[in-house]
Amino acid sequence: MQQISIIIPVYNEQDNVDQLCAQLKQALDRLELPWEIIMVDDGSTDDTWPRLKVKAAQIPHLRLIRFRRNFGQTAAMAAGIHHARGDIIITMDADLQNDP
């Protein structure tokens, strides 16, 4: 059975983390495929990382990567893809502009 990996670079998205995780989990739980979400914190300077850690404790399929400083969206995306376990990789932004 194929697995889906959702890759999301995040940078200073503290206000979106909770809603994004909730919407993604709700959408992915409806699928009949295994899934994972990989969020790559690209050196956020706000409370994005602490909020992601809380969400990861609540959502077992949420995996986190943290950069020590901002390397840019391309580097964050590449890191997420490198660590993805899925056969199908989907990339998204964290700004809630895309519906899961």
Short mmCIF file of N, CA, C and O in Angstrom, two decimals:
data_model
loop_
_atom_site.label_atom_id
_atom_site.label_comp_id
_atom_site.label_asym_id
_atom_site.label_seq_id
_atom_site.Cartn_x
_atom_site.Cartn_y
_atom_site.Cartn_z
N MET A 1 0.84 -1.18 0.00
CA MET A 1 0.00 0.00 0.00
C MET A 1 0.89 1.24 0.00
O MET A 1 1.86 1.32 0.74
N GLN A 2 0.55 2.19 -0.82
CA GLN A 2 1.34 3.41 -0.92
C GLN A 2 1.10 4.33 0.27
O GLN A 2 0.02 4.34 0.86
N GLN A 3 2.13 5.08 0.62
CA GLN A 3 2.04 6.05 1.70
C GLN A 3 2.17 7.46 1.13
O GLN A 3 2.92 7.69 0.19
N ILE A 4 1.44 8.39 1.73
CA ILE A 4 1.49 9.79 1.33
C ILE A 4 2.36 10.57 2.31
O ILE A 4 2.21 10.42 3.53
N SER A 5 3.23 11.40 1.79
CA SER A 5 4.02 12.33 2.60
C SER A 5 3.66 13.74 2.19
O SER A 5 3.76 14.11 1.02
N ILE A 6 3.23 14.54 3.18
CA ILE A 6 2.95 15.95 2.96
C ILE A 6 4.15 16.73 3.50
O ILE A 6 4.49 16.59 4.69
N ILE A 7 4.79 17.52 2.68
CA ILE A 7 5.97 18.30 3.08
C ILE A 7 5.56 19.77 3.17
O ILE A 7 5.05 20.34 2.20
N ILE A 8 5.82 20.37 4.34
CA ILE A 8 5.43 21.76 4.54
C ILE A 8 6.57 22.54 5.19
O ILE A 8 6.88 22.32 6.38
N PRO A 9 7.21 23.45 4.45
CA PRO A 9 8.16 24.35 5.09
C PRO A 9 7.39 25.40 5.89
O PRO A 9 6.36 25.89 5.44
N VAL A 10 7.89 25.71 7.07
CA VAL A 10 7.24 26.73 7.90
C VAL A 10 8.27 27.75 8.36
O VAL A 10 9.40 27.40 8.70
N TYR A 11 7.86 29.01 8.33
CA TYR A 11 8.71 30.08 8.82
C TYR A 11 7.81 31.13 9.45
O TYR A 11 7.01 31.77 8.76
N ASN A 12 7.93 31.28 10.76
CA ASN A 12 7.14 32.25 11.53
C ASN A 12 5.64 32.10 11.23
O ASN A 12 4.97 33.06 10.86
N GLU A 13 5.15 30.90 11.42
CA GLU A 13 3.74 30.58 11.17
C GLU A 13 3.00 30.21 12.46
O GLU A 13 2.07 29.40 12.44
N GLN A 14 3.40 30.80 13.59
CA GLN A 14 2.80 30.44 14.87
C GLN A 14 1.28 30.56 14.87
O GLN A 14 0.59 29.77 15.52
N ASP A 15 0.73 31.50 14.14
CA ASP A 15 -0.72 31.71 14.14
C ASP A 15 -1.46 30.69 13.28
O ASP A 15 -2.68 30.58 13.40
N ASN A 16 -0.74 29.96 12.44
CA ASN A 16 -1.38 29.02 11.53
C ASN A 16 -1.19 27.56 11.91
O ASN A 16 -1.90 26.70 11.39
N VAL A 17 -0.25 27.27 12.79
CA VAL A 17 0.13 25.87 13.07
C VAL A 17 -1.06 25.03 13.53
O VAL A 17 -1.30 23.95 13.00
N ASP A 18 -1.81 25.50 14.51
CA ASP A 18 -2.90 24.70 15.06
C ASP A 18 -3.96 24.40 14.00
O ASP A 18 -4.38 23.25 13.83
N GLN A 19 -4.40 25.42 13.31
CA GLN A 19 -5.45 25.24 12.30
C GLN A 19 -4.95 24.38 11.14
O GLN A 19 -5.67 23.51 10.66
N LEU A 20 -3.73 24.61 10.71
CA LEU A 20 -3.16 23.82 9.61
C LEU A 20 -3.10 22.34 9.98
O LEU A 20 -3.53 21.48 9.20
N CYS A 21 -2.59 22.04 11.16
CA CYS A 21 -2.48 20.64 11.59
C CYS A 21 -3.86 19.99 11.70
O CYS A 21 -4.06 18.85 11.29
N ALA A 22 -4.82 20.71 12.25
CA ALA A 22 -6.17 20.17 12.40
C ALA A 22 -6.80 19.88 11.04
O ALA A 22 -7.40 18.81 10.84
N GLN A 23 -6.68 20.81 10.11
CA GLN A 23 -7.26 20.62 8.78
C GLN A 23 -6.59 19.48 8.03
O GLN A 23 -7.26 18.66 7.39
N LEU A 24 -5.27 19.39 8.13
CA LEU A 24 -4.56 18.31 7.46
C LEU A 24 -4.93 16.95 8.04
O LEU A 24 -5.21 16.00 7.30
N LYS A 25 -4.94 16.84 9.35
CA LYS A 25 -5.28 15.57 9.99
C LYS A 25 -6.68 15.13 9.61
O LYS A 25 -6.91 13.97 9.28
N GLN A 26 -7.62 16.06 9.62
CA GLN A 26 -8.99 15.74 9.26
C GLN A 26 -9.07 15.22 7.82
O GLN A 26 -9.74 14.21 7.55
N ALA A 27 -8.39 15.88 6.90
CA ALA A 27 -8.41 15.45 5.51
C ALA A 27 -7.71 14.11 5.31
O ALA A 27 -8.21 13.23 4.60
N LEU A 28 -6.57 13.94 5.94
CA LEU A 28 -5.79 12.71 5.75
C LEU A 28 -6.41 11.50 6.43
O LEU A 28 -6.28 10.38 5.94
N ASP A 29 -7.08 11.71 7.56
CA ASP A 29 -7.72 10.59 8.24
C ASP A 29 -8.82 9.95 7.40
O ASP A 29 -9.17 8.79 7.60
N ARG A 30 -9.37 10.70 6.45
CA ARG A 30 -10.43 10.17 5.58
C ARG A 30 -9.89 9.24 4.49
O ARG A 30 -10.64 8.48 3.89
N LEU A 31 -8.59 9.32 4.26
CA LEU A 31 -8.00 8.49 3.21
C LEU A 31 -7.82 7.06 3.70
O LEU A 31 -7.68 6.80 4.89
N GLU A 32 -7.77 6.17 2.77
CA GLU A 32 -7.52 4.77 3.11
C GLU A 32 -6.07 4.41 2.84
O GLU A 32 -5.75 3.28 2.49
N LEU A 33 -5.19 5.39 3.01
CA LEU A 33 -3.76 5.20 2.81
C LEU A 33 -3.01 5.68 4.04
O LEU A 33 -3.45 6.61 4.71
N PRO A 34 -1.88 5.06 4.34
CA PRO A 34 -1.05 5.59 5.42
C PRO A 34 -0.46 6.94 5.00
O PRO A 34 -0.25 7.18 3.80
N TRP A 35 -0.22 7.79 5.98
CA TRP A 35 0.27 9.14 5.67
C TRP A 35 1.21 9.64 6.75
O TRP A 35 1.24 9.12 7.86
N GLU A 36 1.96 10.67 6.37
CA GLU A 36 2.80 11.40 7.30
C GLU A 36 2.81 12.86 6.88
O GLU A 36 2.60 13.17 5.70
N ILE A 37 3.01 13.73 7.85
CA ILE A 37 3.21 15.15 7.58
C ILE A 37 4.61 15.48 8.07
O ILE A 37 4.94 15.16 9.22
N ILE A 38 5.41 16.10 7.23
CA ILE A 38 6.74 16.54 7.63
C ILE A 38 6.75 18.06 7.55
O ILE A 38 6.57 18.64 6.47
N MET A 39 6.91 18.69 8.71
CA MET A 39 7.01 20.15 8.74
C MET A 39 8.45 20.51 9.04
O MET A 39 9.05 20.02 10.00
N VAL A 40 8.98 21.38 8.19
CA VAL A 40 10.37 21.82 8.33
C VAL A 40 10.37 23.27 8.77
O VAL A 40 9.99 24.16 8.01
N ASP A 41 10.77 23.49 10.03
CA ASP A 41 10.85 24.85 10.56
C ASP A 41 12.14 25.48 10.05
O ASP A 41 13.24 25.08 10.42
N ASP A 42 11.99 26.47 9.21
CA ASP A 42 13.11 27.11 8.53
C ASP A 42 13.67 28.28 9.37
O ASP A 42 13.77 29.40 8.89
N GLY A 43 14.00 28.00 10.63
CA GLY A 43 14.63 29.00 11.48
C GLY A 43 13.67 30.05 12.02
O GLY A 43 14.06 31.21 12.19
N SER A 44 12.44 29.66 12.31
CA SER A 44 11.45 30.61 12.83
C SER A 44 11.97 31.32 14.08
O SER A 44 12.67 30.73 14.91
N THR A 45 11.58 32.57 14.21
CA THR A 45 11.98 33.37 15.37
C THR A 45 10.80 33.67 16.30
O THR A 45 10.96 34.39 17.28
N ASP A 46 9.64 33.11 15.99
CA ASP A 46 8.46 33.28 16.84
C ASP A 46 8.20 31.96 17.58
O ASP A 46 9.11 31.18 17.79
N ASP A 47 6.97 31.69 17.95
CA ASP A 47 6.63 30.47 18.69
C ASP A 47 6.23 29.30 17.81
O ASP A 47 5.58 28.36 18.26
N THR A 48 6.62 29.34 16.55
CA THR A 48 6.28 28.24 15.65
C THR A 48 6.81 26.91 16.17
O THR A 48 6.07 25.92 16.23
N TRP A 49 8.08 26.83 16.53
CA TRP A 49 8.67 25.56 16.94
C TRP A 49 8.00 24.98 18.19
O TRP A 49 7.62 23.79 18.17
N PRO A 50 7.80 25.75 19.27
CA PRO A 50 7.11 25.17 20.44
C PRO A 50 5.70 24.68 20.09
O PRO A 50 5.27 23.64 20.59
N ARG A 51 5.01 25.39 19.24
CA ARG A 51 3.66 24.96 18.85
C ARG A 51 3.71 23.68 18.02
O ARG A 51 2.85 22.80 18.16
N LEU A 52 4.70 23.56 17.15
CA LEU A 52 4.86 22.34 16.37
C LEU A 52 5.15 21.15 17.27
O LEU A 52 4.63 20.05 17.05
N LYS A 53 5.96 21.35 18.28
CA LYS A 53 6.28 20.25 19.21
C LYS A 53 5.03 19.77 19.94
O LYS A 53 4.85 18.56 20.14
N VAL A 54 4.17 20.69 20.33
CA VAL A 54 2.91 20.30 20.98
C VAL A 54 2.06 19.48 20.00
O VAL A 54 1.50 18.44 20.37
N LYS A 55 1.96 19.95 18.77
CA LYS A 55 1.15 19.23 17.77
C LYS A 55 1.73 17.85 17.48
O LYS A 55 0.99 16.89 17.31
N ALA A 56 3.05 17.74 17.43
CA ALA A 56 3.68 16.44 17.17
C ALA A 56 3.40 15.44 18.29
O ALA A 56 3.29 14.24 18.03
N ALA A 57 3.25 15.93 19.51
CA ALA A 57 2.91 15.05 20.62
C ALA A 57 1.47 14.56 20.50
O ALA A 57 1.13 13.48 21.01
N GLN A 58 0.63 15.32 19.81
CA GLN A 58 -0.78 14.97 19.65
C GLN A 58 -1.06 14.16 18.38
O GLN A 58 -2.04 13.43 18.32
N ILE A 59 -0.21 14.33 17.38
CA ILE A 59 -0.43 13.69 16.08
C ILE A 59 0.78 12.79 15.79
O ILE A 59 1.84 13.29 15.39
N PRO A 60 0.64 11.49 15.99
CA PRO A 60 1.79 10.59 15.80
C PRO A 60 2.40 10.61 14.40
O PRO A 60 3.57 10.31 14.23
N HIS A 61 1.61 10.97 13.40
CA HIS A 61 2.10 10.98 12.02
C HIS A 61 2.80 12.28 11.64
O HIS A 61 3.20 12.44 10.48
N LEU A 62 2.92 13.19 12.58
CA LEU A 62 3.58 14.47 12.32
C LEU A 62 5.05 14.37 12.70
O LEU A 62 5.39 14.09 13.85
N ARG A 63 5.92 14.59 11.72
CA ARG A 63 7.37 14.56 11.95
C ARG A 63 7.91 15.97 11.76
O ARG A 63 7.44 16.71 10.89
N LEU A 64 8.90 16.32 12.56
CA LEU A 64 9.43 17.68 12.54
C LEU A 64 10.92 17.70 12.23
O LEU A 64 11.67 16.84 12.67
N ILE A 65 11.31 18.73 11.49
CA ILE A 65 12.71 19.03 11.23
C ILE A 65 12.88 20.50 11.56
O ILE A 65 12.02 21.32 11.25
N ARG A 66 14.00 20.84 12.20
CA ARG A 66 14.23 22.23 12.58
C ARG A 66 15.59 22.70 12.09
O ARG A 66 16.61 22.08 12.38
N PHE A 67 15.60 23.80 11.35
CA PHE A 67 16.85 24.45 10.95
C PHE A 67 17.24 25.45 12.02
O PHE A 67 16.39 26.13 12.59
N ARG A 68 18.53 25.59 12.26
CA ARG A 68 19.01 26.52 13.29
C ARG A 68 18.88 27.98 12.86
O ARG A 68 18.87 28.89 13.68
N ARG A 69 18.80 28.19 11.54
CA ARG A 69 18.58 29.54 11.02
C ARG A 69 17.81 29.42 9.71
O ARG A 69 17.58 28.33 9.22
N ASN A 70 17.43 30.54 9.16
CA ASN A 70 16.64 30.56 7.94
C ASN A 70 17.52 30.25 6.73
O ASN A 70 18.45 30.99 6.44
N PHE A 71 17.21 29.15 6.05
CA PHE A 71 17.93 28.76 4.84
C PHE A 71 17.09 28.95 3.59
O PHE A 71 17.59 28.79 2.49
N GLY A 72 15.82 29.22 3.74
CA GLY A 72 14.94 29.44 2.60
C GLY A 72 14.04 28.26 2.31
O GLY A 72 14.30 27.13 2.71
N GLN A 73 12.97 28.57 1.59
CA GLN A 73 11.95 27.56 1.31
C GLN A 73 12.49 26.37 0.52
O GLN A 73 12.11 25.23 0.78
N THR A 74 13.37 26.62 -0.44
CA THR A 74 13.90 25.51 -1.25
C THR A 74 14.67 24.52 -0.40
O THR A 74 14.50 23.31 -0.53
N ALA A 75 15.51 25.00 0.50
CA ALA A 75 16.27 24.11 1.38
C ALA A 75 15.34 23.35 2.32
O ALA A 75 15.55 22.15 2.58
N ALA A 76 14.34 24.03 2.83
CA ALA A 76 13.39 23.37 3.73
C ALA A 76 12.61 22.28 2.99
O ALA A 76 12.41 21.18 3.50
N MET A 77 12.19 22.58 1.79
CA MET A 77 11.47 21.60 0.98
C MET A 77 12.36 20.40 0.68
O MET A 77 11.94 19.25 0.80
N ALA A 78 13.61 20.66 0.31
CA ALA A 78 14.55 19.57 0.01
C ALA A 78 14.78 18.68 1.22
O ALA A 78 14.83 17.45 1.09
N ALA A 79 14.90 19.27 2.40
CA ALA A 79 15.09 18.48 3.62
C ALA A 79 13.88 17.60 3.89
O ALA A 79 14.02 16.43 4.25
N GLY A 80 12.70 18.18 3.71
CA GLY A 80 11.48 17.38 3.92
C GLY A 80 11.38 16.23 2.94
O GLY A 80 11.05 15.10 3.32
N ILE A 81 11.67 16.49 1.69
CA ILE A 81 11.62 15.43 0.67
C ILE A 81 12.65 14.35 0.98
O ILE A 81 12.38 13.15 0.86
N HIS A 82 13.84 14.76 1.39
CA HIS A 82 14.90 13.81 1.73
C HIS A 82 14.47 12.86 2.86
O HIS A 82 14.82 11.67 2.85
N HIS A 83 13.72 13.37 3.83
CA HIS A 83 13.31 12.56 4.97
C HIS A 83 11.96 11.87 4.79
O HIS A 83 11.53 11.09 5.64
N ALA A 84 11.29 12.12 3.67
CA ALA A 84 9.97 11.54 3.43
C ALA A 84 10.06 10.03 3.25
O ALA A 84 11.00 9.51 2.65
N ARG A 85 9.07 9.35 3.79
CA ARG A 85 8.99 7.89 3.68
C ARG A 85 7.96 7.48 2.62
O ARG A 85 7.86 6.31 2.28
N GLY A 86 7.16 8.42 2.18
CA GLY A 86 6.04 8.11 1.30
C GLY A 86 6.43 7.84 -0.13
O GLY A 86 7.48 8.27 -0.62
N ASP A 87 5.54 7.14 -0.80
CA ASP A 87 5.66 6.89 -2.23
C ASP A 87 5.12 8.08 -3.03
O ASP A 87 5.51 8.31 -4.15
N ILE A 88 4.19 8.80 -2.41
CA ILE A 88 3.57 9.97 -3.02
C ILE A 88 3.94 11.17 -2.16
O ILE A 88 3.69 11.18 -0.95
N ILE A 89 4.56 12.18 -2.76
CA ILE A 89 4.97 13.37 -2.01
C ILE A 89 4.16 14.56 -2.49
O ILE A 89 4.07 14.83 -3.70
N ILE A 90 3.56 15.25 -1.53
CA ILE A 90 2.77 16.44 -1.81
C ILE A 90 3.40 17.59 -1.04
O ILE A 90 3.68 17.47 0.15
N THR A 91 3.61 18.71 -1.70
CA THR A 91 4.17 19.88 -1.03
C THR A 91 3.07 20.92 -0.85
O THR A 91 2.18 21.05 -1.68
N MET A 92 3.16 21.63 0.28
CA MET A 92 2.19 22.69 0.60
C MET A 92 2.91 23.83 1.30
O MET A 92 3.96 23.62 1.91
N ASP A 93 2.29 24.99 1.27
CA ASP A 93 2.72 26.10 2.08
C ASP A 93 1.96 26.05 3.41
O ASP A 93 0.89 25.44 3.49
N ALA A 94 2.48 26.71 4.41
CA ALA A 94 1.87 26.71 5.74
C ALA A 94 0.95 27.89 5.97
O ALA A 94 0.39 28.04 7.06
N ASP A 95 0.74 28.72 4.98
CA ASP A 95 0.00 29.97 5.18
C ASP A 95 -1.52 29.84 5.06
O ASP A 95 -2.24 30.83 5.04
N LEU A 96 -2.02 28.62 4.97
CA LEU A 96 -3.46 28.34 4.89
C LEU A 96 -4.10 28.83 3.60
O LEU A 96 -5.33 28.95 3.52
N GLN A 97 -3.30 29.09 2.58
CA GLN A 97 -3.85 29.51 1.30
C GLN A 97 -4.36 28.33 0.48
O GLN A 97 -5.15 28.51 -0.43
N ASN A 98 -3.88 27.13 0.80
CA ASN A 98 -4.31 25.91 0.11
C ASN A 98 -5.15 25.07 1.04
O ASN A 98 -4.77 24.81 2.18
N ASP A 99 -6.30 24.61 0.57
CA ASP A 99 -7.12 23.70 1.36
C ASP A 99 -6.53 22.29 1.28
O ASP A 99 -6.21 21.83 0.18
N PRO A 100 -6.38 21.65 2.41
CA PRO A 100 -5.86 20.27 2.37
C PRO A 100 -6.73 19.33 1.56
O PRO A 100 -6.29 18.43 0.93
#
